[in-house]
Short mmCIF file of N, CA and C in Angstrom, two decimals:
data_model
loop_
_atom_site.label_atom_id
_atom_site.label_comp_id
_atom_site.label_asym_id
_atom_site.label_seq_id
_atom_site.Cartn_x
_atom_site.Cartn_y
_atom_site.Cartn_z
N MET A 1 12.40 -29.51 -0.39
CA MET A 1 11.38 -29.59 -1.40
C MET A 1 11.49 -28.35 -2.27
N SER A 2 11.51 -28.50 -3.55
CA SER A 2 11.61 -27.37 -4.46
C SER A 2 10.24 -26.77 -4.71
N ASP A 3 10.23 -25.53 -5.28
CA ASP A 3 8.97 -24.89 -5.62
C ASP A 3 8.17 -25.73 -6.61
N LYS A 4 8.86 -26.49 -7.46
CA LYS A 4 8.17 -27.30 -8.45
C LYS A 4 7.37 -28.42 -7.79
N ALA A 5 7.81 -28.87 -6.62
CA ALA A 5 7.13 -29.95 -5.93
C ALA A 5 5.90 -29.46 -5.17
N LEU A 6 5.78 -28.14 -4.96
CA LEU A 6 4.65 -27.59 -4.23
C LEU A 6 3.46 -27.41 -5.17
N PRO A 7 2.25 -27.49 -4.63
CA PRO A 7 1.09 -27.17 -5.46
C PRO A 7 1.20 -25.73 -5.95
N ARG A 8 0.65 -25.46 -7.12
CA ARG A 8 0.77 -24.14 -7.73
C ARG A 8 0.33 -23.02 -6.79
N ALA A 9 -0.79 -23.17 -6.10
CA ALA A 9 -1.30 -22.09 -5.24
C ALA A 9 -0.38 -21.82 -4.07
N ALA A 10 0.29 -22.86 -3.57
CA ALA A 10 1.12 -22.67 -2.38
C ALA A 10 2.53 -22.22 -2.72
N ALA A 11 2.98 -22.42 -3.93
CA ALA A 11 4.37 -22.13 -4.28
C ALA A 11 4.73 -20.67 -4.07
N GLY A 12 3.84 -19.73 -4.39
CA GLY A 12 4.15 -18.32 -4.25
C GLY A 12 3.66 -17.70 -2.97
N GLU A 13 3.09 -18.46 -2.07
CA GLU A 13 2.49 -17.91 -0.87
C GLU A 13 3.37 -18.05 0.35
N ILE A 14 4.66 -17.94 0.18
CA ILE A 14 5.57 -18.01 1.31
C ILE A 14 6.06 -16.61 1.64
N GLU A 15 6.63 -16.44 2.80
CA GLU A 15 7.20 -15.16 3.17
C GLU A 15 8.66 -15.14 2.74
N ARG A 16 9.11 -13.99 2.30
CA ARG A 16 10.48 -13.82 1.87
C ARG A 16 11.25 -13.02 2.90
N LEU A 17 12.47 -13.43 3.16
CA LEU A 17 13.36 -12.72 4.08
C LEU A 17 13.95 -11.53 3.34
N ASP A 18 13.79 -10.33 3.88
CA ASP A 18 14.29 -9.10 3.27
C ASP A 18 15.77 -8.95 3.61
N LEU A 19 16.61 -9.60 2.81
CA LEU A 19 18.05 -9.62 3.06
C LEU A 19 18.68 -8.25 2.84
N ALA A 20 18.17 -7.48 1.91
CA ALA A 20 18.72 -6.14 1.66
C ALA A 20 18.52 -5.25 2.88
N ARG A 21 17.34 -5.32 3.47
CA ARG A 21 17.06 -4.51 4.67
C ARG A 21 17.91 -4.97 5.85
N LEU A 22 18.07 -6.27 5.99
CA LEU A 22 18.90 -6.81 7.06
C LEU A 22 20.34 -6.30 6.91
N GLY A 23 20.89 -6.41 5.70
CA GLY A 23 22.25 -5.94 5.46
C GLY A 23 22.40 -4.46 5.73
N ALA A 24 21.43 -3.66 5.29
CA ALA A 24 21.48 -2.21 5.51
C ALA A 24 21.43 -1.87 6.99
N MET A 25 20.58 -2.58 7.73
CA MET A 25 20.49 -2.32 9.18
C MET A 25 21.77 -2.72 9.89
N LEU A 26 22.39 -3.80 9.44
CA LEU A 26 23.67 -4.22 10.05
C LEU A 26 24.73 -3.15 9.79
N ARG A 27 24.82 -2.65 8.55
CA ARG A 27 25.80 -1.61 8.23
C ARG A 27 25.56 -0.36 9.07
N GLU A 28 24.29 0.04 9.18
CA GLU A 28 23.95 1.23 9.94
C GLU A 28 24.28 1.06 11.42
N ARG A 29 23.92 -0.07 11.99
CA ARG A 29 24.18 -0.33 13.42
C ARG A 29 25.68 -0.45 13.68
N ARG A 30 26.41 -1.04 12.74
CA ARG A 30 27.86 -1.22 12.90
C ARG A 30 28.55 0.13 12.94
N GLY A 31 28.08 1.08 12.12
CA GLY A 31 28.66 2.42 12.11
C GLY A 31 30.16 2.39 11.89
N SER A 32 30.91 2.92 12.85
CA SER A 32 32.37 3.01 12.71
C SER A 32 33.09 1.78 13.27
N LEU A 33 32.33 0.83 13.81
CA LEU A 33 32.95 -0.40 14.32
C LEU A 33 33.53 -1.20 13.15
N SER A 34 34.61 -1.89 13.41
CA SER A 34 35.14 -2.79 12.38
C SER A 34 34.21 -3.99 12.25
N LEU A 35 34.31 -4.69 11.14
CA LEU A 35 33.51 -5.90 10.95
C LEU A 35 33.80 -6.91 12.05
N ARG A 36 35.06 -7.06 12.40
CA ARG A 36 35.44 -8.02 13.45
C ARG A 36 34.82 -7.65 14.80
N GLN A 37 34.86 -6.36 15.15
CA GLN A 37 34.30 -5.93 16.43
C GLN A 37 32.78 -6.10 16.44
N ALA A 38 32.11 -5.72 15.34
CA ALA A 38 30.66 -5.86 15.27
C ALA A 38 30.26 -7.34 15.34
N ALA A 39 31.02 -8.20 14.64
CA ALA A 39 30.73 -9.63 14.66
C ALA A 39 30.88 -10.18 16.07
N ALA A 40 31.95 -9.76 16.75
CA ALA A 40 32.17 -10.22 18.13
C ALA A 40 31.04 -9.73 19.04
N ASP A 41 30.63 -8.48 18.88
CA ASP A 41 29.53 -7.94 19.69
C ASP A 41 28.22 -8.68 19.43
N ALA A 42 28.01 -9.10 18.17
CA ALA A 42 26.78 -9.80 17.81
C ALA A 42 26.86 -11.30 18.09
N ASN A 43 28.03 -11.78 18.46
CA ASN A 43 28.22 -13.20 18.79
C ASN A 43 28.14 -14.11 17.56
N VAL A 44 28.56 -13.58 16.40
CA VAL A 44 28.63 -14.38 15.18
C VAL A 44 30.05 -14.27 14.63
N SER A 45 30.38 -15.14 13.70
CA SER A 45 31.73 -15.09 13.12
C SER A 45 31.87 -13.88 12.20
N PHE A 46 33.11 -13.47 12.02
CA PHE A 46 33.43 -12.36 11.12
C PHE A 46 32.89 -12.65 9.72
N SER A 47 33.13 -13.85 9.23
CA SER A 47 32.71 -14.18 7.87
C SER A 47 31.19 -14.18 7.74
N THR A 48 30.48 -14.65 8.75
CA THR A 48 29.02 -14.63 8.71
C THR A 48 28.51 -13.20 8.68
N PHE A 49 29.04 -12.36 9.56
CA PHE A 49 28.61 -10.97 9.61
C PHE A 49 28.85 -10.29 8.27
N SER A 50 30.02 -10.51 7.72
CA SER A 50 30.39 -9.90 6.43
C SER A 50 29.46 -10.36 5.31
N ARG A 51 29.19 -11.67 5.25
CA ARG A 51 28.32 -12.21 4.20
C ARG A 51 26.89 -11.68 4.33
N VAL A 52 26.37 -11.65 5.55
CA VAL A 52 24.99 -11.20 5.75
C VAL A 52 24.88 -9.70 5.48
N GLU A 53 25.88 -8.95 5.89
CA GLU A 53 25.87 -7.52 5.61
C GLU A 53 25.90 -7.28 4.10
N GLY A 54 26.51 -8.18 3.38
CA GLY A 54 26.58 -8.09 1.93
C GLY A 54 25.36 -8.63 1.21
N GLY A 55 24.38 -9.18 1.94
CA GLY A 55 23.15 -9.62 1.31
C GLY A 55 22.93 -11.12 1.27
N SER A 56 23.84 -11.91 1.85
CA SER A 56 23.65 -13.37 1.86
C SER A 56 22.70 -13.77 2.98
N GLN A 57 22.08 -14.92 2.78
CA GLN A 57 21.13 -15.42 3.78
C GLN A 57 21.87 -16.11 4.91
N PRO A 58 21.59 -15.73 6.16
CA PRO A 58 22.24 -16.38 7.30
C PRO A 58 21.53 -17.67 7.68
N ASP A 59 22.22 -18.50 8.48
CA ASP A 59 21.53 -19.65 9.07
C ASP A 59 20.64 -19.13 10.19
N LEU A 60 19.76 -19.96 10.68
CA LEU A 60 18.76 -19.53 11.66
C LEU A 60 19.39 -18.97 12.93
N THR A 61 20.40 -19.66 13.46
CA THR A 61 21.03 -19.21 14.70
C THR A 61 21.67 -17.85 14.51
N SER A 62 22.40 -17.69 13.42
CA SER A 62 23.05 -16.39 13.14
C SER A 62 22.00 -15.30 12.95
N PHE A 63 20.93 -15.62 12.25
CA PHE A 63 19.86 -14.66 12.03
C PHE A 63 19.29 -14.18 13.36
N MET A 64 19.02 -15.12 14.26
CA MET A 64 18.47 -14.76 15.58
C MET A 64 19.46 -13.90 16.37
N LEU A 65 20.74 -14.25 16.34
CA LEU A 65 21.75 -13.48 17.05
C LEU A 65 21.87 -12.07 16.47
N LEU A 66 21.84 -11.95 15.15
CA LEU A 66 21.94 -10.64 14.51
C LEU A 66 20.71 -9.78 14.82
N CYS A 67 19.54 -10.40 14.83
CA CYS A 67 18.33 -9.65 15.19
C CYS A 67 18.41 -9.15 16.63
N ALA A 68 18.91 -10.00 17.52
CA ALA A 68 19.08 -9.59 18.92
C ALA A 68 20.05 -8.42 19.01
N TRP A 69 21.15 -8.48 18.26
CA TRP A 69 22.14 -7.41 18.27
C TRP A 69 21.54 -6.12 17.72
N LEU A 70 20.69 -6.23 16.71
CA LEU A 70 20.02 -5.06 16.15
C LEU A 70 18.90 -4.55 17.07
N GLY A 71 18.41 -5.43 17.94
CA GLY A 71 17.32 -5.04 18.84
C GLY A 71 15.97 -5.01 18.14
N VAL A 72 15.80 -5.85 17.13
CA VAL A 72 14.52 -5.91 16.40
C VAL A 72 14.05 -7.36 16.35
N PRO A 73 12.74 -7.58 16.32
CA PRO A 73 12.23 -8.95 16.21
C PRO A 73 12.50 -9.51 14.82
N PRO A 74 12.77 -10.80 14.72
CA PRO A 74 13.02 -11.42 13.42
C PRO A 74 11.88 -11.21 12.43
N SER A 75 10.67 -11.12 12.91
CA SER A 75 9.51 -10.95 12.02
C SER A 75 9.58 -9.66 11.22
N ASP A 76 10.36 -8.67 11.68
CA ASP A 76 10.49 -7.41 10.95
C ASP A 76 11.11 -7.58 9.57
N PHE A 77 11.80 -8.70 9.36
CA PHE A 77 12.51 -8.90 8.10
C PHE A 77 11.76 -9.80 7.12
N PHE A 78 10.56 -10.21 7.48
CA PHE A 78 9.78 -11.06 6.59
C PHE A 78 8.69 -10.25 5.92
N ALA A 79 8.61 -10.37 4.62
CA ALA A 79 7.59 -9.68 3.84
C ALA A 79 6.68 -10.73 3.22
N PRO A 80 5.41 -10.74 3.61
CA PRO A 80 4.50 -11.75 3.04
C PRO A 80 4.25 -11.50 1.56
N ILE A 81 4.25 -12.57 0.81
CA ILE A 81 3.94 -12.50 -0.61
C ILE A 81 2.43 -12.37 -0.78
N ALA A 82 1.69 -13.15 -0.01
CA ALA A 82 0.23 -13.11 -0.07
C ALA A 82 -0.29 -13.25 1.35
N SER A 83 -1.35 -12.53 1.64
CA SER A 83 -1.94 -12.67 2.96
C SER A 83 -3.44 -12.88 2.80
N ARG A 84 -4.01 -13.50 3.80
CA ARG A 84 -5.44 -13.80 3.75
C ARG A 84 -6.03 -13.39 5.08
N GLU A 85 -7.10 -12.62 5.00
CA GLU A 85 -7.81 -12.22 6.21
C GLU A 85 -8.62 -13.41 6.71
N GLN A 86 -8.59 -13.63 8.01
CA GLN A 86 -9.37 -14.70 8.60
C GLN A 86 -10.26 -14.08 9.66
N SER A 87 -11.53 -14.40 9.61
CA SER A 87 -12.46 -13.84 10.59
C SER A 87 -12.18 -14.42 11.97
N SER A 88 -12.66 -13.72 12.97
CA SER A 88 -12.46 -14.16 14.36
C SER A 88 -13.03 -15.56 14.58
N ILE A 89 -14.23 -15.77 14.09
CA ILE A 89 -14.89 -17.05 14.32
C ILE A 89 -14.17 -18.18 13.59
N ASP A 90 -13.72 -17.91 12.37
CA ASP A 90 -12.98 -18.93 11.63
C ASP A 90 -11.67 -19.29 12.32
N ALA A 91 -11.01 -18.29 12.89
CA ALA A 91 -9.76 -18.55 13.61
C ALA A 91 -10.02 -19.42 14.85
N ALA A 92 -11.08 -19.10 15.57
CA ALA A 92 -11.41 -19.88 16.77
C ALA A 92 -11.76 -21.32 16.41
N ILE A 93 -12.54 -21.48 15.36
CA ILE A 93 -12.94 -22.82 14.92
C ILE A 93 -11.73 -23.60 14.43
N SER A 94 -10.85 -22.94 13.72
CA SER A 94 -9.63 -23.59 13.24
C SER A 94 -8.78 -24.08 14.42
N HIS A 95 -8.68 -23.26 15.44
CA HIS A 95 -7.91 -23.66 16.62
C HIS A 95 -8.55 -24.85 17.31
N LEU A 96 -9.85 -24.82 17.47
CA LEU A 96 -10.55 -25.94 18.11
C LEU A 96 -10.40 -27.22 17.29
N SER A 97 -10.47 -27.09 15.98
CA SER A 97 -10.37 -28.26 15.11
C SER A 97 -9.00 -28.92 15.18
N SER A 98 -7.99 -28.14 15.53
CA SER A 98 -6.64 -28.70 15.61
C SER A 98 -6.29 -29.21 17.02
N ASP A 99 -7.23 -29.10 17.95
CA ASP A 99 -6.99 -29.56 19.32
C ASP A 99 -7.01 -31.09 19.35
N PRO A 100 -5.89 -31.73 19.70
CA PRO A 100 -5.84 -33.19 19.68
C PRO A 100 -6.72 -33.85 20.74
N ARG A 101 -7.16 -33.08 21.73
CA ARG A 101 -8.00 -33.65 22.77
C ARG A 101 -9.46 -33.76 22.35
N LEU A 102 -9.81 -33.11 21.23
CA LEU A 102 -11.19 -33.16 20.76
C LEU A 102 -11.32 -34.11 19.58
N ALA A 103 -12.28 -34.98 19.65
CA ALA A 103 -12.59 -35.84 18.50
C ALA A 103 -13.16 -34.94 17.41
N PRO A 104 -12.98 -35.31 16.15
CA PRO A 104 -13.51 -34.47 15.07
C PRO A 104 -15.00 -34.16 15.21
N ALA A 105 -15.77 -35.13 15.64
CA ALA A 105 -17.21 -34.91 15.81
C ALA A 105 -17.48 -33.88 16.92
N ALA A 106 -16.72 -33.97 18.02
CA ALA A 106 -16.89 -33.02 19.13
C ALA A 106 -16.47 -31.62 18.69
N ALA A 107 -15.36 -31.52 17.98
CA ALA A 107 -14.90 -30.22 17.48
C ALA A 107 -15.94 -29.63 16.53
N GLY A 108 -16.55 -30.47 15.71
CA GLY A 108 -17.59 -30.02 14.80
C GLY A 108 -18.81 -29.49 15.52
N LYS A 109 -19.20 -30.16 16.60
CA LYS A 109 -20.36 -29.71 17.39
C LYS A 109 -20.06 -28.36 18.04
N ILE A 110 -18.86 -28.21 18.60
CA ILE A 110 -18.49 -26.93 19.21
C ILE A 110 -18.44 -25.84 18.14
N ALA A 111 -17.88 -26.17 16.99
CA ALA A 111 -17.79 -25.20 15.90
C ALA A 111 -19.18 -24.74 15.46
N ASP A 112 -20.11 -25.69 15.32
CA ASP A 112 -21.48 -25.34 14.93
C ASP A 112 -22.12 -24.41 15.96
N MET A 113 -21.93 -24.74 17.24
CA MET A 113 -22.49 -23.93 18.30
C MET A 113 -21.88 -22.53 18.30
N LEU A 114 -20.56 -22.45 18.17
CA LEU A 114 -19.88 -21.15 18.14
C LEU A 114 -20.35 -20.31 16.95
N ARG A 115 -20.42 -20.93 15.78
CA ARG A 115 -20.84 -20.19 14.59
C ARG A 115 -22.28 -19.69 14.74
N THR A 116 -23.16 -20.52 15.28
CA THR A 116 -24.55 -20.11 15.49
C THR A 116 -24.62 -18.94 16.47
N MET A 117 -23.90 -19.05 17.58
CA MET A 117 -23.88 -17.96 18.57
C MET A 117 -23.29 -16.69 17.96
N TYR A 118 -22.20 -16.84 17.25
CA TYR A 118 -21.53 -15.69 16.65
C TYR A 118 -22.44 -15.00 15.64
N ASP A 119 -23.06 -15.78 14.77
CA ASP A 119 -23.94 -15.20 13.76
C ASP A 119 -25.13 -14.47 14.41
N ALA A 120 -25.62 -14.99 15.52
CA ALA A 120 -26.76 -14.37 16.19
C ALA A 120 -26.36 -13.12 16.97
N LEU A 121 -25.13 -13.07 17.47
CA LEU A 121 -24.75 -11.99 18.37
C LEU A 121 -23.76 -10.99 17.80
N ALA A 122 -23.16 -11.29 16.68
CA ALA A 122 -22.10 -10.43 16.14
C ALA A 122 -22.64 -9.07 15.75
N GLN A 123 -21.86 -8.05 16.07
CA GLN A 123 -22.16 -6.68 15.67
C GLN A 123 -20.85 -5.92 15.57
N ASN A 124 -20.87 -4.80 14.91
CA ASN A 124 -19.66 -4.00 14.80
C ASN A 124 -19.50 -3.19 16.08
N ILE A 125 -18.38 -3.40 16.77
CA ILE A 125 -18.13 -2.65 17.99
C ILE A 125 -16.75 -2.02 17.91
N THR A 126 -16.59 -0.94 18.62
CA THR A 126 -15.29 -0.30 18.73
C THR A 126 -15.05 0.02 20.19
N GLY A 127 -13.84 0.37 20.53
CA GLY A 127 -13.53 0.72 21.90
C GLY A 127 -12.73 -0.36 22.60
N GLN A 128 -12.63 -0.20 23.89
CA GLN A 128 -11.84 -1.11 24.71
C GLN A 128 -12.57 -2.43 24.93
N PRO A 129 -11.83 -3.54 25.00
CA PRO A 129 -12.46 -4.83 25.30
C PRO A 129 -13.09 -4.79 26.70
N VAL A 130 -14.29 -5.37 26.81
CA VAL A 130 -14.98 -5.38 28.10
C VAL A 130 -14.98 -6.75 28.74
N VAL A 131 -14.50 -7.75 28.03
CA VAL A 131 -14.49 -9.11 28.55
C VAL A 131 -13.05 -9.60 28.55
N ALA A 132 -12.65 -10.21 29.65
CA ALA A 132 -11.32 -10.80 29.72
C ALA A 132 -11.48 -12.29 29.94
N CYS A 133 -10.59 -13.04 29.40
CA CYS A 133 -10.67 -14.49 29.51
C CYS A 133 -9.27 -15.03 29.70
N HIS A 134 -9.07 -15.81 30.73
CA HIS A 134 -7.77 -16.45 30.93
C HIS A 134 -7.75 -17.75 30.13
N LEU A 135 -6.82 -17.83 29.21
CA LEU A 135 -6.71 -19.03 28.38
C LEU A 135 -5.47 -19.81 28.81
N ARG A 136 -5.67 -20.99 29.34
CA ARG A 136 -4.53 -21.81 29.74
C ARG A 136 -3.65 -22.17 28.56
N ALA A 137 -4.23 -22.25 27.39
CA ALA A 137 -3.47 -22.64 26.20
C ALA A 137 -2.97 -21.42 25.41
N ALA A 138 -3.04 -20.22 25.99
CA ALA A 138 -2.67 -19.01 25.24
C ALA A 138 -1.25 -19.08 24.68
N SER A 139 -0.35 -19.74 25.38
CA SER A 139 1.04 -19.79 24.91
C SER A 139 1.21 -20.63 23.66
N VAL A 140 0.25 -21.49 23.34
CA VAL A 140 0.37 -22.33 22.16
C VAL A 140 -0.61 -21.95 21.05
N LEU A 141 -1.36 -20.87 21.28
CA LEU A 141 -2.29 -20.41 20.25
C LEU A 141 -1.52 -19.73 19.14
N ARG A 142 -2.07 -19.77 17.95
CA ARG A 142 -1.48 -19.05 16.84
C ARG A 142 -1.52 -17.56 17.15
N PRO A 143 -0.57 -16.78 16.61
CA PRO A 143 -0.58 -15.34 16.85
C PRO A 143 -1.91 -14.71 16.43
N GLY A 144 -2.43 -13.87 17.29
CA GLY A 144 -3.67 -13.17 17.00
C GLY A 144 -4.93 -13.85 17.49
N VAL A 145 -4.87 -15.14 17.80
CA VAL A 145 -6.08 -15.86 18.22
C VAL A 145 -6.61 -15.33 19.55
N PRO A 146 -5.78 -15.09 20.58
CA PRO A 146 -6.35 -14.54 21.82
C PRO A 146 -7.08 -13.21 21.60
N GLU A 147 -6.53 -12.35 20.76
CA GLU A 147 -7.18 -11.08 20.48
C GLU A 147 -8.51 -11.29 19.76
N ARG A 148 -8.53 -12.21 18.81
CA ARG A 148 -9.78 -12.48 18.08
C ARG A 148 -10.82 -13.11 19.00
N LEU A 149 -10.40 -13.99 19.89
CA LEU A 149 -11.34 -14.56 20.85
C LEU A 149 -11.88 -13.47 21.76
N ASN A 150 -11.01 -12.55 22.17
CA ASN A 150 -11.45 -11.44 23.02
C ASN A 150 -12.50 -10.60 22.29
N THR A 151 -12.26 -10.33 21.01
CA THR A 151 -13.22 -9.57 20.22
C THR A 151 -14.55 -10.29 20.14
N MET A 152 -14.50 -11.60 19.90
CA MET A 152 -15.72 -12.39 19.79
C MET A 152 -16.47 -12.40 21.13
N LEU A 153 -15.76 -12.59 22.24
CA LEU A 153 -16.41 -12.61 23.55
C LEU A 153 -16.98 -11.24 23.90
N SER A 154 -16.26 -10.18 23.54
CA SER A 154 -16.76 -8.83 23.80
C SER A 154 -18.04 -8.58 23.02
N THR A 155 -18.08 -9.04 21.78
CA THR A 155 -19.27 -8.88 20.95
C THR A 155 -20.45 -9.62 21.58
N MET A 156 -20.22 -10.85 22.01
CA MET A 156 -21.28 -11.62 22.63
C MET A 156 -21.74 -10.95 23.93
N ASN A 157 -20.80 -10.40 24.71
CA ASN A 157 -21.14 -9.71 25.95
C ASN A 157 -22.02 -8.50 25.67
N SER A 158 -21.67 -7.74 24.66
CA SER A 158 -22.47 -6.55 24.31
C SER A 158 -23.90 -6.93 23.94
N GLU A 159 -24.04 -7.98 23.17
CA GLU A 159 -25.36 -8.42 22.76
C GLU A 159 -26.16 -8.93 23.97
N LEU A 160 -25.51 -9.66 24.86
CA LEU A 160 -26.20 -10.12 26.07
C LEU A 160 -26.65 -8.93 26.93
N GLU A 161 -25.78 -7.93 27.07
CA GLU A 161 -26.16 -6.74 27.83
C GLU A 161 -27.36 -6.04 27.20
N ARG A 162 -27.37 -5.96 25.88
CA ARG A 162 -28.48 -5.33 25.16
C ARG A 162 -29.79 -6.10 25.43
N LEU A 163 -29.70 -7.43 25.36
CA LEU A 163 -30.88 -8.26 25.60
C LEU A 163 -31.39 -8.10 27.05
N VAL A 164 -30.46 -8.05 28.00
CA VAL A 164 -30.85 -7.87 29.40
C VAL A 164 -31.49 -6.50 29.59
N ASP A 165 -30.87 -5.45 29.02
CA ASP A 165 -31.42 -4.09 29.15
C ASP A 165 -32.79 -3.96 28.52
N SER A 166 -33.05 -4.71 27.45
CA SER A 166 -34.36 -4.62 26.78
C SER A 166 -35.40 -5.53 27.43
N GLY A 167 -34.96 -6.32 28.43
CA GLY A 167 -35.90 -7.20 29.12
C GLY A 167 -36.17 -8.50 28.38
N ARG A 168 -35.44 -8.76 27.34
CA ARG A 168 -35.67 -9.98 26.57
C ARG A 168 -34.88 -11.15 27.10
N LEU A 169 -34.07 -10.92 28.10
CA LEU A 169 -33.28 -12.01 28.69
C LEU A 169 -33.23 -11.85 30.18
#
């Protein structure tokens, strides 16, 4: 799909692969090694290594192999064009809404309850998390969701402790 086929707002909101940085890191890591030796060490072809070092875009498999050889995560080479902050509660609700086991009406009820609880209990806190939660689905959550859920649960815990200490609960 070309950029012209995308809606205007979405066309520029993709992440770009920093090919110049990738090439520079490959040259630096290669050092005095020949291109052939570096390519063999990285488990990619000589021509692929040479092209990527020169600034060409690799295929996914080669990119992953080169990142492994460099010892850096692939995400280090992506530069977001646009980013959007998402609140903890919005992230949790978004995750629940995408759960195929929940009917839309059920997800909506849970979302309403979560938002009401969050709005009533949210406060600015700092320090170490005081609540831990084992999430069976943690491996399939979007990046950052477990941390945001932890923040939300810690906030609710603090408010509950405050209510208990004041005798209101």
